[in-house]
Amino acid sequence: MVEIMLPKNSRVKKGKVWPADKSANGKKPKRTKEFKVYRYNPDEGANPSVDTYTVDLDSCGPMVLDALIKIKNEIDPTLSFRRSCREGVCGSCAMNIAGGNTLACTKAINDCSGAVSVYPLPHMPVVKDLVPDLTNFYAQYASIQPFLRTQTAEPEKEWKQSPEDRAKLDGLYECILCASCSASCPSYWWNSERYLGPAALLQSYRWLIDSRDEETGERLDNLEDPFRLYRCHTIMNCANTCPKGLNPAQAIGEIKQMMVKRKT
């Protein structure tokens, strides 16, 4: 039997345990929840660890992001994570919570049984703690040229589109680029330097079927590569984990059909 071990400097160790503070009346809080949070600071040169925080739920908001903010503000100010809108719109607070990629601002604490594990998005370089390095992810998004490309003269007012053509974009334009889908895709884990991943390909299809765009051929040429498009094996992790309920796998399948149709 082959035994595969992680390198010593990547093994996650047990970190600090932070007990719950006493409530205003000096007694222990009645309702508490443990949060096991991944900690890593590359500047320190130490192995990553998992710190355990006990949060008083009676003085905390209902979402996991509320708990993380409470931890940072009241317990451990060294904890790092991204957040912005708190409304499931910006995608900043995407992380792995209770074993699944999602948004911390829309993940309810009550939906997590037992201690809540909080990790950064998997298989991405970590800047610090819960902050992943999305440099490659955004570069891939830029490579599909996510903007209207035309050859005809620009109209005086706007590029018109029928309601029927506009409806084709539903389920595509709502993507908030949180990277939850790409970070859940095994094909992207192993080929992230060459495979564009579910998020970028969903956005690519959004422009491929936009009736106002006039560069469909060039866009398909850009995807005609053994890795950029065809590493998708329809595992469906992307659709299962998308916090906006989108289906990148279906969009990728539609692109593959467009590739076939233009050759026949």
C-alpha positions as protocol buffer text, in pm:
chain_id: "A"
residue {
  index: 1
  type: MET
  ca { x: 0 y: 0 z: 0 }
}
residue {
  index: 2
  type: VAL
  ca { x: 127 y: 346 z: -91 }
}
residue {
  index: 3
  type: GLU
  ca { x: 115 y: 599 z: 190 }
}
residue {
  index: 4
  type: ILE
  ca { x: 113 y: 961 z: 81 }
}
residue {
  index: 5
  type: MET
  ca { x: 203 y: 1223 z: 340 }
}
residue {
  index: 6
  type: LEU
  ca { x: 181 y: 1599 z: 321 }
}
residue {
  index: 7
  type: PRO
  ca { x: 509 y: 1792 z: 339 }
}
residue {
  index: 8
  type: LYS
  ca { x: 597 y: 1875 z: 699 }
}
residue {
  index: 9
  type: ASN
  ca { x: 554 y: 2249 z: 647 }
}
residue {
  index: 10
  type: SER
  ca { x: 198 y: 2203 z: 519 }
}
residue {
  index: 11
  type: ARG
  ca { x: 57 y: 1984 z: 793 }
}
residue {
  index: 12
  type: VAL
  ca { x: -213 y: 2164 z: 988 }
}
residue {
  index: 13
  type: LYS
  ca { x: -149 y: 2171 z: 1361 }
}
residue {
  index: 14
  type: LYS
  ca { x: -376 y: 2235 z: 1657 }
}
residue {
  index: 15
  type: GLY
  ca { x: -379 y: 2603 z: 1742 }
}
residue {
  index: 16
  type: LYS
  ca { x: -496 y: 2819 z: 2030 }
}
residue {
  index: 17
  type: VAL
  ca { x: -822 y: 2769 z: 2216 }
}
residue {
  index: 18
  type: TRP
  ca { x: -1014 y: 3086 z: 2297 }
}
residue {
  index: 19
  type: PRO
  ca { x: -1291 y: 3031 z: 2554 }
}
residue {
  index: 20
  type: ALA
  ca { x: -1609 y: 3237 z: 2552 }
}
residue {
  index: 21
  type: ASP
  ca { x: -1602 y: 3561 z: 2748 }
}
residue {
  index: 22
  type: LYS
  ca { x: -1847 y: 3601 z: 3033 }
}
residue {
  index: 23
  type: SER
  ca { x: -2168 y: 3789 z: 2957 }
}
residue {
  index: 24
  type: ALA
  ca { x: -2253 y: 4134 z: 3092 }
}
residue {
  index: 25
  type: ASN
  ca { x: -2386 y: 3989 z: 3419 }
}
residue {
  index: 26
  type: GLY
  ca { x: -2062 y: 3802 z: 3482 }
}
residue {
  index: 27
  type: LYS
  ca { x: -2206 y: 3459 z: 3408 }
}
residue {
  index: 28
  type: LYS
  ca { x: -2122 y: 3214 z: 3135 }
}
residue {
  index: 29
  type: PRO
  ca { x: -2323 y: 3270 z: 2814 }
}
residue {
  index: 30
  type: LYS
  ca { x: -2621 y: 3038 z: 2768 }
}
residue {
  index: 31
  type: ARG
  ca { x: -2586 y: 2977 z: 2394 }
}
residue {
  index: 32
  type: THR
  ca { x: -2239 y: 2930 z: 2248 }
}
residue {
  index: 33
  type: LYS
  ca { x: -2087 y: 2789 z: 1930 }
}
residue {
  index: 34
  type: GLU
  ca { x: -1736 y: 2671 z: 1855 }
}
residue {
  index: 35
  type: PHE
  ca { x: -1564 y: 2793 z: 1540 }
}
residue {
  index: 36
  type: LYS
  ca { x: -1253 y: 2609 z: 1426 }
}
residue {
  index: 37
  type: VAL
  ca { x: -1074 y: 2861 z: 1206 }
}
residue {
  index: 38
  type: TYR
  ca { x: -775 y: 2801 z: 980 }
}
residue {
  index: 39
  type: ARG
  ca { x: -480 y: 3026 z: 1063 }
}
residue {
  index: 40
  type: TYR
  ca { x: -171 y: 3078 z: 850 }
}
residue {
  index: 41
  type: ASN
  ca { x: 81 y: 3359 z: 824 }
}
residue {
  index: 42
  type: PRO
  ca { x: 353 y: 3296 z: 562 }
}
residue {
  index: 43
  type: ASP
  ca { x: 568 y: 3570 z: 714 }
}
residue {
  index: 44
  type: GLU
  ca { x: 610 y: 3368 z: 1033 }
}
residue {
  index: 45
  type: GLY
  ca { x: 735 y: 3053 z: 858 }
}
residue {
  index: 46
  type: ALA
  ca { x: 529 y: 2829 z: 1086 }
}
residue {
  index: 47
  type: ASN
  ca { x: 289 y: 2554 z: 987 }
}
residue {
  index: 48
  type: PRO
  ca { x: -79 y: 2641 z: 948 }
}
residue {
  index: 49
  type: SER
  ca { x: -298 y: 2575 z: 1249 }
}
residue {
  index: 50
  type: VAL
  ca { x: -664 y: 2565 z: 1348 }
}
residue {
  index: 51
  type: ASP
  ca { x: -767 y: 2795 z: 1632 }
}
residue {
  index: 52
  type: THR
  ca { x: -1085 y: 2727 z: 1828 }
}
residue {
  index: 53
  type: TYR
  ca { x: -1307 y: 3019 z: 1923 }
}
residue {
  index: 54
  type: THR
  ca { x: -1620 y: 2996 z: 2139 }
}
residue {
  index: 55
  type: VAL
  ca { x: -1872 y: 3265 z: 2045 }
}
residue {
  index: 56
  type: ASP
  ca { x: -2171 y: 3383 z: 2246 }
}
residue {
  index: 57
  type: LEU
  ca { x: -2462 y: 3349 z: 2003 }
}
residue {
  index: 58
  type: ASP
  ca { x: -2686 y: 3578 z: 2206 }
}
residue {
  index: 59
  type: SER
  ca { x: -2458 y: 3871 z: 2125 }
}
residue {
  index: 60
  type: CYS
  ca { x: -2381 y: 3770 z: 1767 }
}
residue {
  index: 61
  type: GLY
  ca { x: -2561 y: 3803 z: 1435 }
}
residue {
  index: 62
  type: PRO
  ca { x: -2709 y: 3498 z: 1260 }
}
residue {
  index: 63
  type: MET
  ca { x: -2449 y: 3448 z: 986 }
}
residue {
  index: 64
  type: VAL
  ca { x: -2103 y: 3296 z: 994 }
}
residue {
  index: 65
  type: LEU
  ca { x: -1961 y: 3630 z: 880 }
}
residue {
  index: 66
  type: ASP
  ca { x: -2115 y: 3792 z: 1188 }
}
residue {
  index: 67
  type: ALA
  ca { x: -1928 y: 3541 z: 1403 }
}
residue {
  index: 68
  type: LEU
  ca { x: -1599 y: 3608 z: 1222 }
}
residue {
  index: 69
  type: ILE
  ca { x: -1642 y: 3982 z: 1266 }
}
residue {
  index: 70
  type: LYS
  ca { x: -1719 y: 3930 z: 1635 }
}
residue {
  index: 71
  type: ILE
  ca { x: -1408 y: 3714 z: 1672 }
}
residue {
  index: 72
  type: LYS
  ca { x: -1191 y: 3978 z: 1506 }
}
residue {
  index: 73
  type: ASN
  ca { x: -1343 y: 4271 z: 1696 }
}
residue {
  index: 74
  type: GLU
  ca { x: -1371 y: 4117 z: 2042 }
}
residue {
  index: 75
  type: ILE
  ca { x: -1148 y: 3810 z: 2069 }
}
residue {
  index: 76
  type: ASP
  ca { x: -856 y: 3798 z: 1824 }
}
residue {
  index: 77
  type: PRO
  ca { x: -779 y: 4106 z: 1610 }
}
residue {
  index: 78
  type: THR
  ca { x: -505 y: 3918 z: 1420 }
}
residue {
  index: 79
  type: LEU
  ca { x: -759 y: 3712 z: 1223 }
}
residue {
  index: 80
  type: SER
  ca { x: -766 y: 3807 z: 854 }
}
residue {
  index: 81
  type: PHE
  ca { x: -1050 y: 3757 z: 605 }
}
residue {
  index: 82
  type: ARG
  ca { x: -1217 y: 3944 z: 319 }
}
residue {
  index: 83
  type: ARG
  ca { x: -1565 y: 4092 z: 340 }
}
residue {
  index: 84
  type: SER
  ca { x: -1754 y: 4386 z: 199 }
}
residue {
  index: 85
  type: CYS
  ca { x: -2125 y: 4398 z: 113 }
}
residue {
  index: 86
  type: ARG
  ca { x: -2265 y: 4143 z: 363 }
}
residue {
  index: 87
  type: GLU
  ca { x: -2551 y: 4085 z: 118 }
}
residue {
  index: 88
  type: GLY
  ca { x: -2424 y: 3802 z: -104 }
}
residue {
  index: 89
  type: VAL
  ca { x: -2343 y: 4041 z: -389 }
}
residue {
  index: 90
  type: CYS
  ca { x: -1971 y: 4115 z: -388 }
}
residue {
  index: 91
  type: GLY
  ca { x: -1833 y: 3763 z: -341 }
}
residue {
  index: 92
  type: SER
  ca { x: -1552 y: 3882 z: -115 }
}
residue {
  index: 93
  type: CYS
  ca { x: -1623 y: 3652 z: 180 }
}
residue {
  index: 94
  type: ALA
  ca { x: -1616 y: 3322 z: -13 }
}
residue {
  index: 95
  type: MET
  ca { x: -1458 y: 3049 z: 199 }
}
residue {
  index: 96
  type: ASN
  ca { x: -1497 y: 2684 z: 292 }
}
residue {
  index: 97
  type: ILE
  ca { x: -1748 y: 2657 z: 576 }
}
residue {
  index: 98
  type: ALA
  ca { x: -1856 y: 2326 z: 731 }
}
residue {
  index: 99
  type: GLY
  ca { x: -1694 y: 2142 z: 442 }
}
residue {
  index: 100
  type: GLY
  ca { x: -1846 y: 2338 z: 153 }
}
residue {
  index: 101
  type: ASN
  ca { x: -1753 y: 2648 z: -43 }
}
residue {
  index: 102
  type: THR
  ca { x: -1999 y: 2930 z: 14 }
}
residue {
  index: 103
  type: LEU
  ca { x: -2033 y: 3293 z: 122 }
}
residue {
  index: 104
  type: ALA
  ca { x: -1985 y: 3362 z: 492 }
}
residue {
  index: 105
  type: CYS
  ca { x: -2242 y: 3642 z: 478 }
}
residue {
  index: 106
  type: THR
  ca { x: -2522 y: 3414 z: 356 }
}
residue {
  index: 107
  type: LYS
  ca { x: -2431 y: 3098 z: 550 }
}
residue {
  index: 108
  type: ALA
  ca { x: -2644 y: 3080 z: 864 }
}
residue {
  index: 109
  type: ILE
  ca { x: -2477 y: 2959 z: 1183 }
}
residue {
  index: 110
  type: ASN
  ca { x: -2786 y: 2749 z: 1259 }
}
residue {
  index: 111
  type: ASP
  ca { x: -2732 y: 2558 z: 934 }
}
residue {
  index: 112
  type: CYS
  ca { x: -2404 y: 2422 z: 1071 }
}
residue {
  index: 113
  type: SER
  ca { x: -2424 y: 2129 z: 1312 }
}
residue {
  index: 114
  type: GLY
  ca { x: -2163 y: 2099 z: 1582 }
}
residue {
  index: 115
  type: ALA
  ca { x: -1842 y: 2300 z: 1570 }
}
residue {
  index: 116
  type: VAL
  ca { x: -1816 y: 2515 z: 1257 }
}
residue {
  index: 117
  type: SER
  ca { x: -1499 y: 2462 z: 1052 }
}
residue {
  index: 118
  type: VAL
  ca { x: -1388 y: 2767 z: 855 }
}
residue {
  index: 119
  type: TYR
  ca { x: -1111 y: 2736 z: 596 }
}
residue {
  index: 120
  type: PRO
  ca { x: -998 y: 2943 z: 295 }
}
residue {
  index: 121
  type: LEU
  ca { x: -1110 y: 2833 z: -51 }
}
residue {
  index: 122
  type: PRO
  ca { x: -933 y: 2500 z: -119 }
}
residue {
  index: 123
  type: HIS
  ca { x: -643 y: 2445 z: -357 }
}
residue {
  index: 124
  type: MET
  ca { x: -554 y: 2813 z: -384 }
}
residue {
  index: 125
  type: PRO
  ca { x: -245 y: 2985 z: -246 }
}
residue {
  index: 126
  type: VAL
  ca { x: -317 y: 3150 z: 89 }
}
residue {
  index: 127
  type: VAL
  ca { x: -216 y: 3511 z: 147 }
}
residue {
  index: 128
  type: LYS
  ca { x: -304 y: 3495 z: 517 }
}
residue {
  index: 129
  type: ASP
  ca { x: -558 y: 3302 z: 724 }
}
residue {
  index: 130
  type: LEU
  ca { x: -885 y: 3298 z: 526 }
}
residue {
  index: 131
  type: VAL
  ca { x: -760 y: 3517 z: 240 }
}
residue {
  index: 132
  type: PRO
  ca { x: -684 y: 3323 z: -81 }
}
residue {
  index: 133
  type: ASP
  ca { x: -465 y: 3455 z: -360 }
}
residue {
  index: 134
  type: LEU
  ca { x: -701 y: 3511 z: -655 }
}
residue {
  index: 135
  type: THR
  ca { x: -440 y: 3653 z: -895 }
}
residue {
  index: 136
  type: ASN
  ca { x: -458 y: 3357 z: -1133 }
}
residue {
  index: 137
  type: PHE
  ca { x: -837 y: 3340 z: -1106 }
}
residue {
  index: 138
  type: TYR
  ca { x: -880 y: 3704 z: -1213 }
}
residue {
  index: 139
  type: ALA
  ca { x: -619 y: 3671 z: -1487 }
}
residue {
  index: 140
  type: GLN
  ca { x: -817 y: 3384 z: -1637 }
}
residue {
  index: 141
  type: TYR
  ca { x: -1135 y: 3589 z: -1617 }
}
residue {
  index: 142
  type: ALA
  ca { x: -962 y: 3875 z: -1802 }
}
residue {
  index: 143
  type: SER
  ca { x: -838 y: 3634 z: -2069 }
}
residue {
  index: 144
  type: ILE
  ca { x: -1192 y: 3564 z: -2195 }
}
residue {
  index: 145
  type: GLN
  ca { x: -1235 y: 3938 z: -2261 }
}
residue {
  index: 146
  type: PRO
  ca { x: -1555 y: 3988 z: -2058 }
}
residue {
  index: 147
  type: PHE
  ca { x: -1690 y: 4287 z: -2248 }
}
residue {
  index: 148
  type: LEU
  ca { x: -1890 y: 4358 z: -2563 }
}
residue {
  index: 149
  type: ARG
  ca { x: -1683 y: 4323 z: -2881 }
}
residue {
  index: 150
  type: THR
  ca { x: -1827 y: 4457 z: -3206 }
}
residue {
  index: 151
  type: GLN
  ca { x: -1716 y: 4537 z: -3561 }
}
residue {
  index: 152
  type: THR
  ca { x: -2002 y: 4754 z: -3684 }
}
residue {
  index: 153
  type: ALA
  ca { x: -2021 y: 5125 z: -3617 }
}
residue {
  index: 154
  type: GLU
  ca { x: -2129 y: 5221 z: -3269 }
}
residue {
  index: 155
  type: PRO
  ca { x: -2497 y: 5330 z: -3257 }
}
residue {
  index: 156
  type: GLU
  ca { x: -2593 y: 5678 z: -3146 }
}
residue {
  index: 157
  type: LYS
  ca { x: -2766 y: 5561 z: -2831 }
}
residue {
  index: 158
  type: GLU
  ca { x: -2723 y: 5194 z: -2741 }
}
residue {
  index: 159
  type: TRP
  ca { x: -2688 y: 4840 z: -2874 }
}
residue {
  index: 160
  type: LYS
  ca { x: -3044 y: 4711 z: -2890 }
}
residue {
  index: 161
  type: GLN
  ca { x: -3146 y: 4364 z: -2780 }
}
residue {
  index: 162
  type: SER
  ca { x: -3481 y: 4187 z: -2791 }
}
residue {
  index: 163
  type: PRO
  ca { x: -3641 y: 4063 z: -2467 }
}
residue {
  index: 164
  type: GLU
  ca { x: -3597 y: 3705 z: -2593 }
}
residue {
  index: 165
  type: ASP
  ca { x: -3223 y: 3750 z: -2650 }
}
residue {
  index: 166
  type: ARG
  ca { x: -3189 y: 3927 z: -2317 }
}
residue {
  index: 167
  type: ALA
  ca { x: -3355 y: 3632 z: -2142 }
}
residue {
  index: 168
  type: LYS
  ca { x: -3077 y: 3404 z: -2270 }
}
residue {
  index: 169
  type: LEU
  ca { x: -2837 y: 3579 z: -2032 }
}
residue {
  index: 170
  type: ASP
  ca { x: -3036 y: 3485 z: -1723 }
}
residue {
  index: 171
  type: GLY
  ca { x: -2845 y: 3240 z: -1509 }
}
residue {
  index: 172
  type: LEU
  ca { x: -2515 y: 3378 z: -1641 }
}
residue {
  index: 173
  type: TYR
  ca { x: -2483 y: 3748 z: -1567 }
}
residue {
  index: 174
  type: GLU
  ca { x: -2560 y: 3693 z: -1196 }
}
residue {
  index: 175
  type: CYS
  ca { x: -2213 y: 3545 z: -1135 }
}
residue {
  index: 176
  type: ILE
  ca { x: -2032 y: 3746 z: -866 }
}
residue {
  index: 177
  type: LEU
  ca { x: -1687 y: 3592 z: -925 }
}
residue {
  index: 178
  type: CYS
  ca { x: -1658 y: 3459 z: -571 }
}
residue {
  index: 179
  type: ALA
  ca { x: -1453 y: 3161 z: -703 }
}
residue {
  index: 180
  type: SER
  ca { x: -1651 y: 2908 z: -496 }
}
residue {
  index: 181
  type: CYS
  ca { x: -1721 y: 2699 z: -806 }
}
residue {
  index: 182
  type: SER
  ca { x: -1367 y: 2697 z: -940 }
}
residue {
  index: 183
  type: ALA
  ca { x: -1225 y: 2612 z: -598 }
}
residue {
  index: 184
  type: SER
  ca { x: -1462 y: 2313 z: -575 }
}
residue {
  index: 185
  type: CYS
  ca { x: -1362 y: 2167 z: -914 }
}
residue {
  index: 186
  type: PRO
  ca { x: -1108 y: 1879 z: -907 }
}
residue {
  index: 187
  type: SER
  ca { x: -1008 y: 1950 z: -1267 }
}
residue {
  index: 188
  type: TYR
  ca { x: -927 y: 2307 z: -1168 }
}
residue {
  index: 189
  type: TRP
  ca { x: -732 y: 2187 z: -864 }
}
residue {
  index: 190
  type: TRP
  ca { x: -492 y: 1989 z: -1081 }
}
residue {
  index: 191
  type: ASN
  ca { x: -484 y: 2211 z: -1393 }
}
residue {
  index: 192
  type: SER
  ca { x: -548 y: 2563 z: -1265 }
}
residue {
  index: 193
  type: GLU
  ca { x: -263 y: 2707 z: -1472 }
}
residue {
  index: 194
  type: ARG
  ca { x: -419 y: 2593 z: -1802 }
}
residue {
  index: 195
  type: TYR
  ca { x: -785 y: 2507 z: -1741 }
}
residue {
  index: 196
  type: LEU
  ca { x: -995 y: 2823 z: -1717 }
}
residue {
  index: 197
  type: GLY
  ca { x: -1234 y: 2676 z: -1462 }
}
residue {
  index: 198
  type: PRO
  ca { x: -1612 y: 2698 z: -1416 }
}
residue {
  index: 199
  type: ALA
  ca { x: -1637 y: 3069 z: -1330 }
}
residue {
  index: 200
  type: ALA
  ca { x: -1438 y: 3199 z: -1629 }
}
residue {
  index: 201
  type: LEU
  ca { x: -1613 y: 2961 z: -1869 }
}
residue {
  index: 202
  type: LEU
  ca { x: -1956 y: 3059 z: -1740 }
}
residue {
  index: 203
  type: GLN
  ca { x: -1867 y: 3421 z: -1810 }
}
residue {
  index: 204
  type: SER
  ca { x: -1727 y: 3324 z: -2150 }
}
residue {
  index: 205
  type: TYR
  ca { x: -2058 y: 3164 z: -2247 }
}
residue {
  index: 206
  type: ARG
  ca { x: -2240 y: 3474 z: -2126 }
}
residue {
  index: 207
  type: TRP
  ca { x: -2065 y: 3675 z: -2399 }
}
residue {
  index: 208
  type: LEU
  ca { x: -2078 y: 3398 z: -2660 }
}
residue {
  index: 209
  type: ILE
  ca { x: -2458 y: 3402 z: -2663 }
}
residue {
  index: 210
  type: ASP
  ca { x: -2500 y: 3779 z: -2628 }
}
residue {
  index: 211
  type: SER
  ca { x: -2680 y: 3882 z: -2949 }
}
residue {
  index: 212
  type: ARG
  ca { x: -2498 y: 4217 z: -2949 }
}
residue {
  index: 213
  type: ASP
  ca { x: -2150 y: 4063 z: -2957 }
}
residue {
  index: 214
  type: GLU
  ca { x: -1988 y: 4014 z: -3301 }
}
residue {
  index: 215
  type: GLU
  ca { x: -1673 y: 3822 z: -3214 }
}
residue {
  index: 216
  type: THR
  ca { x: -1817 y: 3475 z: -3152 }
}
residue {
  index: 217
  type: GLY
  ca { x: -1567 y: 3306 z: -3383 }
}
residue {
  index: 218
  type: GLU
  ca { x: -1265 y: 3463 z: -3216 }
}
residue {
  index: 219
  type: ARG
  ca { x: -1401 y: 3385 z: -2872 }
}
residue {
  index: 220
  type: LEU
  ca { x: -1439 y: 3018 z: -2966 }
}
residue {
  index: 221
  type: ASP
  ca { x: -1091 y: 3016 z: -3120 }
}
residue {
  index: 222
  type: ASN
  ca { x: -958 y: 3140 z: -2788 }
}
residue {
  index: 223
  type: LEU
  ca { x: -1113 y: 2838 z: -2614 }
}
residue {
  index: 224
  type: GLU
  ca { x: -1005 y: 2579 z: -2873 }
}
residue {
  index: 225
  type: ASP
  ca { x: -744 y: 2411 z: -2659 }
}
residue {
  index: 226
  type: PRO
  ca { x: -719 y: 2071 z: -2488 }
}
residue {
  index: 227
  type: PHE
  ca { x: -696 y: 2235 z: -2146 }
}
residue {
  index: 228
  type: ARG
  ca { x: -870 y: 2574 z: -2151 }
}
residue {
  index: 229
  type: LEU
  ca { x: -1216 y: 2422 z: -2207 }
}
residue {
  index: 230
  type: TYR
  ca { x: -1204 y: 2044 z: -2227 }
}
residue {
  index: 231
  type: ARG
  ca { x: -1080 y: 1961 z: -1876 }
}
residue {
  index: 232
  type: CYS
  ca { x: -1441 y: 1980 z: -1754 }
}
residue {
  index: 233
  type: HIS
  ca { x: -1569 y: 1629 z: -1678 }
}
residue {
  index: 234
  type: THR
  ca { x: -1916 y: 1734 z: -1559 }
}
residue {
  index: 235
  type: ILE
  ca { x: -1857 y: 1641 z: -1196 }
}
residue {
  index: 236
  type: MET
  ca { x: -2114 y: 1911 z: -1106 }
}
residue {
  index: 237
  type: ASN
  ca { x: -1938 y: 2033 z: -792 }
}
residue {
  index: 238
  type: CYS
  ca { x: -1959 y: 2382 z: -940 }
}
residue {
  index: 239
  type: ALA
  ca { x: -2337 y: 2378 z: -969 }
}
residue {
  index: 240
  type: ASN
  ca { x: -2381 y: 2222 z: -625 }
}
residue {
  index: 241
  type: THR
  ca { x: -2169 y: 2481 z: -447 }
}
residue {
  index: 242
  type: CYS
  ca { x: -2261 y: 2804 z: -631 }
}
residue {
  index: 243
  type: PRO
  ca { x: -2412 y: 3042 z: -371 }
}
residue {
  index: 244
  type: LYS
  ca { x: -2616 y: 3212 z: -646 }
}
residue {
  index: 245
  type: GLY
  ca { x: -2768 y: 2887 z: -772 }
}
residue {
  index: 246
  type: LEU
  ca { x: -2600 y: 2904 z: -1116 }
}
residue {
  index: 247
  type: ASN
  ca { x: -2492 y: 2607 z: -1328 }
}
residue {
  index: 248
  type: PRO
  ca { x: -2145 y: 2656 z: -1480 }
}
residue {
  index: 249
  type: ALA
  ca { x: -2133 y: 2292 z: -1597 }
}
residue {
  index: 250
  type: GLN
  ca { x: -2434 y: 2349 z: -1820 }
}
residue {
  index: 251
  type: ALA
  ca { x: -2273 y: 2661 z: -1968 }
}
residue {
  index: 252
  type: ILE
  ca { x: -1954 y: 2467 z: -2039 }
}
residue {
  index: 253
  type: GLY
  ca { x: -2159 y: 2197 z: -2211 }
}
residue {
  index: 254
  type: GLU
  ca { x: -2322 y: 2461 z: -2430 }
}
residue {
  index: 255
  type: ILE
  ca { x: -1981 y: 2594 z: -2532 }
}
residue {
  index: 256
  type: LYS
  ca { x: -1872 y: 2243 z: -2630 }
}
residue {
  index: 257
  type: GLN
  ca { x: -2183 y: 2211 z: -2846 }
}
residue {
  index: 258
  type: MET
  ca { x: -2102 y: 2542 z: -3015 }
}
residue {
  index: 259
  type: MET
  ca { x: -1755 y: 2407 z: -3091 }
}
residue {
  index: 260
  type: VAL
  ca { x: -1903 y: 2099 z: -3257 }
}
residue {
  index: 261
  type: LYS
  ca { x: -2168 y: 2288 z: -3455 }
}
residue {
  index: 262
  type: ARG
  ca { x: -1922 y: 2527 z: -3612 }
}
residue {
  index: 263
  type: LYS
  ca { x: -1721 y: 2231 z: -3747 }
}
residue {
  index: 264
  type: THR
  ca { x: -2017 y: 2050 z: -3902 }
}
